Coordinates of N, CA, C and O and ligand atoms in Angstrom, one line a residue:
X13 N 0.8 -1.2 0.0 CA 0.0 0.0 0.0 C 0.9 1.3 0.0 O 1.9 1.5 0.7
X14 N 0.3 2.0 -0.9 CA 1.3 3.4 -0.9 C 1.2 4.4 -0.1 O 0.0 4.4 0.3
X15 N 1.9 5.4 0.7 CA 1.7 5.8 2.0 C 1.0 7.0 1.2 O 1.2 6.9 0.0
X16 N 0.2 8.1 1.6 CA -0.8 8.8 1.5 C 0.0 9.8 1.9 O 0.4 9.3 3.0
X17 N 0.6 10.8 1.9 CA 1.9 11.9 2.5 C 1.0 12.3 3.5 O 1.1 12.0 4.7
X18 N -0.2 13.3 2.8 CA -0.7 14.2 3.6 C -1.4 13.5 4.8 O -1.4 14.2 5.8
X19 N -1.9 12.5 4.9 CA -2.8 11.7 6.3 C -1.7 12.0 6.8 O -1.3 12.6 5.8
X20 N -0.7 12.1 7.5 CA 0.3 12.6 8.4 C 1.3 14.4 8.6 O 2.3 14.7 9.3
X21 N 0.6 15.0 7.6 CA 0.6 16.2 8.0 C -0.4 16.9 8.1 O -1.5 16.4 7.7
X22 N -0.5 18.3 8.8 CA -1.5 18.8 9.0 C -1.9 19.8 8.0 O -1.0 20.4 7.4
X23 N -3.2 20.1 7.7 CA -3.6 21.2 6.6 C -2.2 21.8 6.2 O -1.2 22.0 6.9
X24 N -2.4 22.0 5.0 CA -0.9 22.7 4.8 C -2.0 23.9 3.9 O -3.1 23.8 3.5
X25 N -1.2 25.2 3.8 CA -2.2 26.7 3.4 C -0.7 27.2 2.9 O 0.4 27.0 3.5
X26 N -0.9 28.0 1.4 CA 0.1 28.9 0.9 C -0.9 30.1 0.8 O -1.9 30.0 0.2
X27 N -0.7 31.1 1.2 CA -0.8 32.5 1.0 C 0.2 33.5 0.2 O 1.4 33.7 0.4
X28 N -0.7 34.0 -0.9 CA -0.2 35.1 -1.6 C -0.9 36.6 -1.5 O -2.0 36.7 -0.8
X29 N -0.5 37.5 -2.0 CA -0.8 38.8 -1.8 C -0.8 39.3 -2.9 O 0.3 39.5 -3.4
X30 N -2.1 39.5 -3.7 CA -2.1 40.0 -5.0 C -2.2 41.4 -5.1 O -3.1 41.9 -4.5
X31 N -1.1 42.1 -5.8 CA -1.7 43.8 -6.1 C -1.8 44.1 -7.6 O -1.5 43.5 -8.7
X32 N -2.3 45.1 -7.5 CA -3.1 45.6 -8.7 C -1.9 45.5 -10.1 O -0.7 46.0 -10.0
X33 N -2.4 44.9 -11.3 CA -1.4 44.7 -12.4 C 0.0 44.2 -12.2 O 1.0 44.1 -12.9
X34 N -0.5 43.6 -10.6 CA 0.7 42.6 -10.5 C 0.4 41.0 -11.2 O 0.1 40.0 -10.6
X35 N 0.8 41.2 -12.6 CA 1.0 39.8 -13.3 C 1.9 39.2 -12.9 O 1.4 38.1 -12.6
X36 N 3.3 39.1 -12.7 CA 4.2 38.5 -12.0 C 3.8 37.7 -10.8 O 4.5 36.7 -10.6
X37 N 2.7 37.8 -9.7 CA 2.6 37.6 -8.8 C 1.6 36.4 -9.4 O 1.8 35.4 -8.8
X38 N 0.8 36.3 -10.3 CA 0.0 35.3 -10.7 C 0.2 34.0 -11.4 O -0.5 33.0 -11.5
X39 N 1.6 34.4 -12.0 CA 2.7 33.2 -12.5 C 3.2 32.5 -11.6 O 3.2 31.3 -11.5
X40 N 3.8 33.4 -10.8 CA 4.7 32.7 -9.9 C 3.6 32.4 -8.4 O 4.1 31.6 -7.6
X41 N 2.4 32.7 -8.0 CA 1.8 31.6 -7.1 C 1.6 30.6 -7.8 O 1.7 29.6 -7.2
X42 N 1.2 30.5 -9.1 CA 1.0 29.2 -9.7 C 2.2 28.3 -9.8 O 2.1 27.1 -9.7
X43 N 3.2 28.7 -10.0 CA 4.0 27.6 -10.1 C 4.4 27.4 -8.8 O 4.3 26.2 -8.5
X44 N 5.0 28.3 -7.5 CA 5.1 27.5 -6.5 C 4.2 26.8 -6.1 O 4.5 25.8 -5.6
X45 N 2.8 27.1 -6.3 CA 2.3 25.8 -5.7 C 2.1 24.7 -6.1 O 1.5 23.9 -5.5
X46 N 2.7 24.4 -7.5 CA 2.9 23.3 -8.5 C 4.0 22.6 -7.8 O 4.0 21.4 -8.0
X47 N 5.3 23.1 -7.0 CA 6.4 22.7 -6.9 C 6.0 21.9 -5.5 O 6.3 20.7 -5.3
X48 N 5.1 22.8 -4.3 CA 4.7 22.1 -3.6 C 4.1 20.8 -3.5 O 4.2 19.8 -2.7
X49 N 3.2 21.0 -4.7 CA 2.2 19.4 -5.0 C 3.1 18.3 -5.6 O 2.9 17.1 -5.5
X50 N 4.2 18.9 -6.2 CA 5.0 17.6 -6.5 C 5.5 17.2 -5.9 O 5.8 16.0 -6.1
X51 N 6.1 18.0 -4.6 CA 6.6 17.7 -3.4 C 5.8 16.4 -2.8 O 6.3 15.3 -2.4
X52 N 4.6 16.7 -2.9 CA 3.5 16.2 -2.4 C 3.6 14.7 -2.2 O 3.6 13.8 -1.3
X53 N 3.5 14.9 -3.9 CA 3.5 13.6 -4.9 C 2.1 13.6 -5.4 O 1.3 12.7 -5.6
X54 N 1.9 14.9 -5.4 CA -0.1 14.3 -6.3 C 0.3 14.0 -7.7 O 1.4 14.2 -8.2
X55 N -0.6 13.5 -8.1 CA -0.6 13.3 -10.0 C -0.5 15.0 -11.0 O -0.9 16.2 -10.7
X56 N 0.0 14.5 -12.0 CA 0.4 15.4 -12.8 C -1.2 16.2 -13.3 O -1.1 17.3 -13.7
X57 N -2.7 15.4 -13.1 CA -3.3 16.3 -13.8 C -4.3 16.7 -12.6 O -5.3 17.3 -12.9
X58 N -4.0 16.5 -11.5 CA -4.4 17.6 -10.8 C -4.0 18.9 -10.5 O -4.7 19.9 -10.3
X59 N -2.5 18.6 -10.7 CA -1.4 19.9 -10.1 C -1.4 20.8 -11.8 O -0.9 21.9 -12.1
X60 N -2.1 20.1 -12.7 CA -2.3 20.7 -13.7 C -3.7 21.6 -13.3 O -3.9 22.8 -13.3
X61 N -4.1 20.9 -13.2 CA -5.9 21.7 -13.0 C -5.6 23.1 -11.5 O -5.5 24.3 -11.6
X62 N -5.5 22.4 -10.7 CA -4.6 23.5 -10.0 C -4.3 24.7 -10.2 O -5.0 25.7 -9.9
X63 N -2.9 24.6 -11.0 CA -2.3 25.5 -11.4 C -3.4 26.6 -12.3 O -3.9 27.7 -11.9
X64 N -3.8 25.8 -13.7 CA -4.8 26.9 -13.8 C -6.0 27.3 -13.2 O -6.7 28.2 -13.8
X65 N -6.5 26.7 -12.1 CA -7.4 27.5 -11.6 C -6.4 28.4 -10.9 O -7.0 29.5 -10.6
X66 N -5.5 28.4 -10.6 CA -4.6 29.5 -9.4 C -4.6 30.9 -10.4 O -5.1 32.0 -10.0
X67 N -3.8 30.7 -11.6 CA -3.6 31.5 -12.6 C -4.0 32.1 -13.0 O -3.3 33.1 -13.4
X68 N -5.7 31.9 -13.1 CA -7.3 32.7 -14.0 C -7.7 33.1 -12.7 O -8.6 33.9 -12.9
X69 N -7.5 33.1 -11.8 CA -8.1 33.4 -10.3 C -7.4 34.5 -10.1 O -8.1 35.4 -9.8
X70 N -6.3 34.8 -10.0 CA -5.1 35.4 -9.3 C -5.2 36.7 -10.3 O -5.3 37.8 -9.9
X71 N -5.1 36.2 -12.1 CA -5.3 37.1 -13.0 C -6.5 37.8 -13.1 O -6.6 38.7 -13.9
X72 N -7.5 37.4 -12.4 CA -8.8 38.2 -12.2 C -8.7 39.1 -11.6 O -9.1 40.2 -11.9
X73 N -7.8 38.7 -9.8 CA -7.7 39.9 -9.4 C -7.3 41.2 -9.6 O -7.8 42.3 -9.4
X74 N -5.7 40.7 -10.2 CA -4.7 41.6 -10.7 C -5.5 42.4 -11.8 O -5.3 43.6 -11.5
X75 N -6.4 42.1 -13.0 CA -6.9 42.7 -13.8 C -7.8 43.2 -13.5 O -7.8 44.4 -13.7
X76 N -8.9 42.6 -13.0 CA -10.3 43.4 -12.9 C -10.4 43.9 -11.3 O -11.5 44.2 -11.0
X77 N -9.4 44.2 -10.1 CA -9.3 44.4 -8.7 C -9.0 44.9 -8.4 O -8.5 45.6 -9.4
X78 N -8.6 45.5 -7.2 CA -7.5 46.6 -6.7 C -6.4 46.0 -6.3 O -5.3 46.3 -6.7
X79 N -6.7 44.9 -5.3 CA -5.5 43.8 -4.6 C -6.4 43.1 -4.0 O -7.6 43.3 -4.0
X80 N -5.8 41.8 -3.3 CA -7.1 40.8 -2.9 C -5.5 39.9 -2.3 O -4.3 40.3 -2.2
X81 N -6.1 38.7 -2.0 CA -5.3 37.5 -1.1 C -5.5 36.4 -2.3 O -6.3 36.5 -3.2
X82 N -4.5 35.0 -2.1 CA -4.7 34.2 -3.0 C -4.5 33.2 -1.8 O -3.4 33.2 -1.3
X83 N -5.2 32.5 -1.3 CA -5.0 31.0 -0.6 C -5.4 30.2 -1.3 O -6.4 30.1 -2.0
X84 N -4.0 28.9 -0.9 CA -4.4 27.9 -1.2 C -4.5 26.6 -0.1 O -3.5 26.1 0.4
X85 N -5.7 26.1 0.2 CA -5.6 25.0 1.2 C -5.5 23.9 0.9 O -6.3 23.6 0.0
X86 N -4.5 23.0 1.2 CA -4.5 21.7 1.1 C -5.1 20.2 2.2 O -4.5 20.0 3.3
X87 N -5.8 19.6 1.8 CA -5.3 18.8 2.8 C -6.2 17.2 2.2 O -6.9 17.2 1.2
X88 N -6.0 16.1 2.8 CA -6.1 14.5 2.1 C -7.2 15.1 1.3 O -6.7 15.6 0.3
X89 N -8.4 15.1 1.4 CA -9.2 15.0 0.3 C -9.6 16.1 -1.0 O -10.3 16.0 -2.0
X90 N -8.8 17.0 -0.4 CA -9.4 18.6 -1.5 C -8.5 19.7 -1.7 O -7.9 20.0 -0.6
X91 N -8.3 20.2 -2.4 CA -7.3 21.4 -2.4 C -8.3 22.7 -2.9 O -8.7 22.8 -4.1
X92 N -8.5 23.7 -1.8 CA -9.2 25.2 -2.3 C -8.2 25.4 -2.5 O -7.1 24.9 -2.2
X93 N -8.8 26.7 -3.5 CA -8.4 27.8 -4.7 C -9.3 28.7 -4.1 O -10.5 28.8 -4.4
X94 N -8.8 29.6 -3.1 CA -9.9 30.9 -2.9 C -9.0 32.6 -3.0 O -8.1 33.1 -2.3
X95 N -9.7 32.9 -4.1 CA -8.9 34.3 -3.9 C -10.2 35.3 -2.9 O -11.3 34.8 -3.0
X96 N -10.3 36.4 -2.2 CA -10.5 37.4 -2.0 C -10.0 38.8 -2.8 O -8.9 39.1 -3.1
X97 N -11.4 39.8 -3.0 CA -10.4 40.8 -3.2 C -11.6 42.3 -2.9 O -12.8 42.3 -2.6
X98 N -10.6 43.4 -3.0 CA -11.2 44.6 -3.2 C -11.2 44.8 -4.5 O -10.1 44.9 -5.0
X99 N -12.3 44.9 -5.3 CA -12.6 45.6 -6.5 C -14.4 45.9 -6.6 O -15.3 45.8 -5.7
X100 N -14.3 46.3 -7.9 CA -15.6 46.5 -8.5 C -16.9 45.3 -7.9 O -18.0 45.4 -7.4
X101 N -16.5 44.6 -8.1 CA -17.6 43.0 -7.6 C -17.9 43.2 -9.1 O -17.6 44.1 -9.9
X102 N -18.9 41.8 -9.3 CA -19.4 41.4 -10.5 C -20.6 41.6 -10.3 O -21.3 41.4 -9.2
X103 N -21.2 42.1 -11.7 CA -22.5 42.7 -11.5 C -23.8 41.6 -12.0 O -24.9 41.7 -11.7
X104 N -23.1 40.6 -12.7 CA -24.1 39.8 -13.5 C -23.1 38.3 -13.4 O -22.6 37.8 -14.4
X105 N -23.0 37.7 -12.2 CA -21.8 36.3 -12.4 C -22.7 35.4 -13.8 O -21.8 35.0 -14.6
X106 N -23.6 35.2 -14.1 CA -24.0 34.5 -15.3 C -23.3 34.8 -16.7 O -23.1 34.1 -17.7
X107 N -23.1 36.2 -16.6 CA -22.9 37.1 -17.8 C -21.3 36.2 -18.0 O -20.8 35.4 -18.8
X108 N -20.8 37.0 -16.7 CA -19.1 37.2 -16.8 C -18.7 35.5 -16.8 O -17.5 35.2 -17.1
X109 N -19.6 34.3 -16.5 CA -19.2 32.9 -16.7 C -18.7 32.8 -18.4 O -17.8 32.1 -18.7
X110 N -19.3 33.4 -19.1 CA -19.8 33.1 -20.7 C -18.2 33.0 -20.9 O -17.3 33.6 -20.4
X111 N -18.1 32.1 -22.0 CA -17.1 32.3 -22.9 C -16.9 33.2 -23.9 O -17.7 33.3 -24.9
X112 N -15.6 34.2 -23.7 CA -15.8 35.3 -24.4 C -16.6 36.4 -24.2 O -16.8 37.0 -25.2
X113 N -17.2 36.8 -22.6 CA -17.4 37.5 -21.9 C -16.1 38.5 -21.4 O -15.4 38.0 -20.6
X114 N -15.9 39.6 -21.6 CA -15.1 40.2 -21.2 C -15.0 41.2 -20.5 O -16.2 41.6 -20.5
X115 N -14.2 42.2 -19.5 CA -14.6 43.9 -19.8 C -13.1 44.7 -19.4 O -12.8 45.7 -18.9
X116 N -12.2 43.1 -19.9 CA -11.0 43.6 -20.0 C -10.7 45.3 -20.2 O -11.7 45.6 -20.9
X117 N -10.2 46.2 -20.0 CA -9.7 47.6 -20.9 C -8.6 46.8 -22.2 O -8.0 45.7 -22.2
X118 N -8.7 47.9 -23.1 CA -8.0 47.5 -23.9 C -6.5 47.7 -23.4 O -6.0 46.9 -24.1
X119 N -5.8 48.1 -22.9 CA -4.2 47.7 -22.5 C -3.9 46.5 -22.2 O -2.9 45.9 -22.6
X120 N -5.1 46.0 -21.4 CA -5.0 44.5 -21.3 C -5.1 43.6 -22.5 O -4.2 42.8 -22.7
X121 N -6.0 43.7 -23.2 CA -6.4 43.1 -24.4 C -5.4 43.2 -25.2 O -5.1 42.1 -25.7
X122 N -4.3 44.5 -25.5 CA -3.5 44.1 -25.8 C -1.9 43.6 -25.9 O -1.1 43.3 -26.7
X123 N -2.1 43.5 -24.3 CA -0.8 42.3 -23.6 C -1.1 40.6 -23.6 O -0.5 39.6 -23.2
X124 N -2.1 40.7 -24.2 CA -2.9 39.4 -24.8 C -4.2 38.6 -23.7 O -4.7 37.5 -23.6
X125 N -4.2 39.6 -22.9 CA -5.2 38.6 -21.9 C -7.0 39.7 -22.5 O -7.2 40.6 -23.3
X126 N -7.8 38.8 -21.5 CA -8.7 39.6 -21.7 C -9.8 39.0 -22.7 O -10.8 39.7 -23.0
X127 N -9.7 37.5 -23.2 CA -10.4 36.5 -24.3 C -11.7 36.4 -23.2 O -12.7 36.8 -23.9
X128 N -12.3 36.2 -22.0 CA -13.2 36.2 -21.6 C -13.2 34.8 -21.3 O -14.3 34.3 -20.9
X129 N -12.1 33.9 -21.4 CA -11.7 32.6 -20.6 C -11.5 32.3 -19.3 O -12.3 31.5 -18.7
X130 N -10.7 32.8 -18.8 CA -10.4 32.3 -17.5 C -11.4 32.0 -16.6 O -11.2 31.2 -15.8
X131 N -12.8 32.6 -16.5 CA -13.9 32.1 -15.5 C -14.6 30.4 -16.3 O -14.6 29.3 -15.6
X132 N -14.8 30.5 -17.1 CA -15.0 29.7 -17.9 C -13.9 28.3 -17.5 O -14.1 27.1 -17.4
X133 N -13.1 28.8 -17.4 CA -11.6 28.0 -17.2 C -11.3 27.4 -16.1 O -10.4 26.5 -16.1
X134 N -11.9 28.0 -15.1 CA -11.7 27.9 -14.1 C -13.0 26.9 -13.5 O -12.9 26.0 -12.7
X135 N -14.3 27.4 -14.2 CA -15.1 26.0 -13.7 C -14.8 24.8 -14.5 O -15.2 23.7 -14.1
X136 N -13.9 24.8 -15.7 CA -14.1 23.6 -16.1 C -13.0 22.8 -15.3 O -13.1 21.6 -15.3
X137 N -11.9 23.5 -14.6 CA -11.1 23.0 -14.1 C -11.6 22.2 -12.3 O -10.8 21.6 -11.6
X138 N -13.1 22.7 -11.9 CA -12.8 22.6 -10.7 C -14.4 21.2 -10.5 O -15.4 21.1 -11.1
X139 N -14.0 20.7 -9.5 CA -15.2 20.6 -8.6 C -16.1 20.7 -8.5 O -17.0 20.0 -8.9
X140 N -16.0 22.0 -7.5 CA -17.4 22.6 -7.3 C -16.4 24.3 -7.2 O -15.3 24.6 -6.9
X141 N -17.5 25.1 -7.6 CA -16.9 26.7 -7.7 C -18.2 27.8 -7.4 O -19.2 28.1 -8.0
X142 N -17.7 28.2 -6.2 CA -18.8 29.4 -5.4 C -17.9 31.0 -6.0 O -16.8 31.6 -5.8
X143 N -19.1 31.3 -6.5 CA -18.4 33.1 -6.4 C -19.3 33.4 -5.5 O -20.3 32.7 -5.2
X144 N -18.8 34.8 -4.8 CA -19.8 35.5 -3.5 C -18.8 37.1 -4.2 O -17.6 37.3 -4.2
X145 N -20.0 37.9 -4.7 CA -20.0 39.1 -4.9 C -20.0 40.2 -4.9 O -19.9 40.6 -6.1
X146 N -20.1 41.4 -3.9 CA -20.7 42.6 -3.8 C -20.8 43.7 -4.6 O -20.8 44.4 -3.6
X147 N -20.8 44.6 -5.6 CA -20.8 45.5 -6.5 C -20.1 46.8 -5.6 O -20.5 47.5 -4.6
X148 N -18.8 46.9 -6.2 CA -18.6 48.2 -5.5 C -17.3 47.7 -4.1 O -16.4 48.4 -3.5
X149 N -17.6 46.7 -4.1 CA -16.7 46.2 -2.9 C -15.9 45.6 -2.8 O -14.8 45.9 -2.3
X150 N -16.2 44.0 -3.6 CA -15.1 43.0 -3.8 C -15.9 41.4 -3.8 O -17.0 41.0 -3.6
X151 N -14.2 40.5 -4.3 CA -15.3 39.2 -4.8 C -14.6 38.3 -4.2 O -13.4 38.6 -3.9
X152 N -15.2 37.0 -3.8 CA -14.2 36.3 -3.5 C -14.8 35.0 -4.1 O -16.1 34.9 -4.0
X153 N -13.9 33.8 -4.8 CA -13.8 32.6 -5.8 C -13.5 31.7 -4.7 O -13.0 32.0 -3.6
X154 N -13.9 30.8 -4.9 CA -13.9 30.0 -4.0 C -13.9 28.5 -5.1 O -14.9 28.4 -5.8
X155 N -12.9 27.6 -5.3 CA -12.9 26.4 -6.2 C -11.9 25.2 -5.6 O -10.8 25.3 -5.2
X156 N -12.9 24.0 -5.4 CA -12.5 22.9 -5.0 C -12.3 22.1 -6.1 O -13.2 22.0 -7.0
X157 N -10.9 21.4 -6.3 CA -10.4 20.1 -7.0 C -10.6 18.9 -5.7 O -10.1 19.0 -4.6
X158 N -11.6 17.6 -5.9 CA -11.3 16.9 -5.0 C -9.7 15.4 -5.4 O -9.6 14.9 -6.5
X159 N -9.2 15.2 -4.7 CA -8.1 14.6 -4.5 C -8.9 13.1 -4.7 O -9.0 12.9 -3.5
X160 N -9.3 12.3 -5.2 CA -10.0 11.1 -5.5 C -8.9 10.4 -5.6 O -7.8 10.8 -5.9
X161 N -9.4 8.9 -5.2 CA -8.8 7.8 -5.5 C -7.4 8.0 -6.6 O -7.7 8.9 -7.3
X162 N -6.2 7.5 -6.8 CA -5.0 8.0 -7.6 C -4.5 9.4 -7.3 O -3.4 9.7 -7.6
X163 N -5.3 10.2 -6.7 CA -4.6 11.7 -6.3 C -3.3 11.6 -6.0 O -2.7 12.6 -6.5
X164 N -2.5 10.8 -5.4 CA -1.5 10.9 -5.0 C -0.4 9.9 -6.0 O 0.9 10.0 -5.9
X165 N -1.0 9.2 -6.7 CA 0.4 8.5 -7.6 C 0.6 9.6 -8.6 O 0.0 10.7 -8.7
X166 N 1.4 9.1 -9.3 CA 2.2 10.1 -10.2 C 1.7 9.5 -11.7 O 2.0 10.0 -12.8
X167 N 0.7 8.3 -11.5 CA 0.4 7.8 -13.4 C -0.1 8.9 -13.9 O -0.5 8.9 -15.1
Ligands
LIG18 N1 -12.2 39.4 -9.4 C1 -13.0 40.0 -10.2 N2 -13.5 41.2 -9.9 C2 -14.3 41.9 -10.8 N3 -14.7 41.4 -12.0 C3 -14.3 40.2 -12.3 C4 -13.4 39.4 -11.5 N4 -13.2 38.3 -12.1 C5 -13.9 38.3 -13.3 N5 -14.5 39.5 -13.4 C6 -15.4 39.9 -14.5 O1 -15.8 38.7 -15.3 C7 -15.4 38.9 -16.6 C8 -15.0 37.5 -17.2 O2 -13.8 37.0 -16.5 P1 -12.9 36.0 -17.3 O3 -11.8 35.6 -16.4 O4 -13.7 34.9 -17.8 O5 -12.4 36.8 -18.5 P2 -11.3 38.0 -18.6 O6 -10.5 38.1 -17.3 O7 -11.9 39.2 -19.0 O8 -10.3 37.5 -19.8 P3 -9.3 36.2 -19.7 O9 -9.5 35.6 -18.3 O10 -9.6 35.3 -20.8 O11 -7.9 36.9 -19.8 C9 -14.2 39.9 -16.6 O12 -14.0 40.5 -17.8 C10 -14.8 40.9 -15.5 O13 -15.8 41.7 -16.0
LIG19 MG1 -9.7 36.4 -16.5

């Protein structure tokens, strides 16, 4: 029987600190926490799914936010993806799910983001996915991958 890492550690949590048009900051939580999960030993296509939910999450804030938090919780059965943030909030979450829903500004659109993917991307990547929204205030994402049976080999 293969040892399960985490049944013998306790919750493990990475926190990041996202600020405004900080793109750098949304690459690099995503890959450290890629480096952690291999640490881990989970499978390659969860730390896949993962990663881009960390990515489209983190780049929401940075684009459409002022600054916000990025945690990530780990533990045996589930890994959250929850950002927080201060911004605008979403006025219509049905709208902004759509593929190719956007309201990128154009600066963004043209450093190449801004397709109206990443929400989209992010549920197909997860679980289960709660937004909680206020207009004016701020939003926070909330997306579970569950860790199922094989979570932890590397096939
Ligand atoms: N954290 C957020 N705060 C405020 N609005 C948001 C937030 N996240 C998403 N939105 C709104 O939802 C829309 C769709 O988001 P989505 O991530 O799917 O696309 P995008 O960020 O515009 O483009 P892409 O992710 O493809 O670069 C955004 O354009 C924005 O209007
Ligand atoms: Mg996006």
């Amino acid at each position: 029987m293969p040892v399960d890492p985490l049944q013998y550690t306790p919750k493990i949590t990475l926190e990041f600190k996202i600020g405004e048009k900080d793109f750098y900051m949304a690459g690099e939580s995503a890959s450290r926490t890629k480096r952690t999960l291999q640490q881990l030993g989970l499978n390659q296509e969860v730390i896949k799914r993962v990663a881009i939910i960390i990515y489209e999450a983190a780049m929401n804030v940075t684009i459409h936010a002022t600054k916000g938090v990025l945690k990530i919780l780990i533990d045996p059965n589930e890994i959250d993806v929850i950002t927080e943030d201060e911004g605008p909030g979403i006025p219509d979450i049905d709208l902004a799910m759509q593929e190719g829903y956007s309201t990128a500004p154009y600066e963004v659109r043209e450093m190449g983001f801004g397709a109206g993917m990443g929400l989209p991307n992010i549920k197909q990547n997860s679980d289960e996915l709660h937004i909680e929204t206020k207009v004016g205030v701020g939003t926070t994402v909330k997306a579970k991958v569950y860790l199922k049976e094989g979570g932890f080999t590397s096939a």
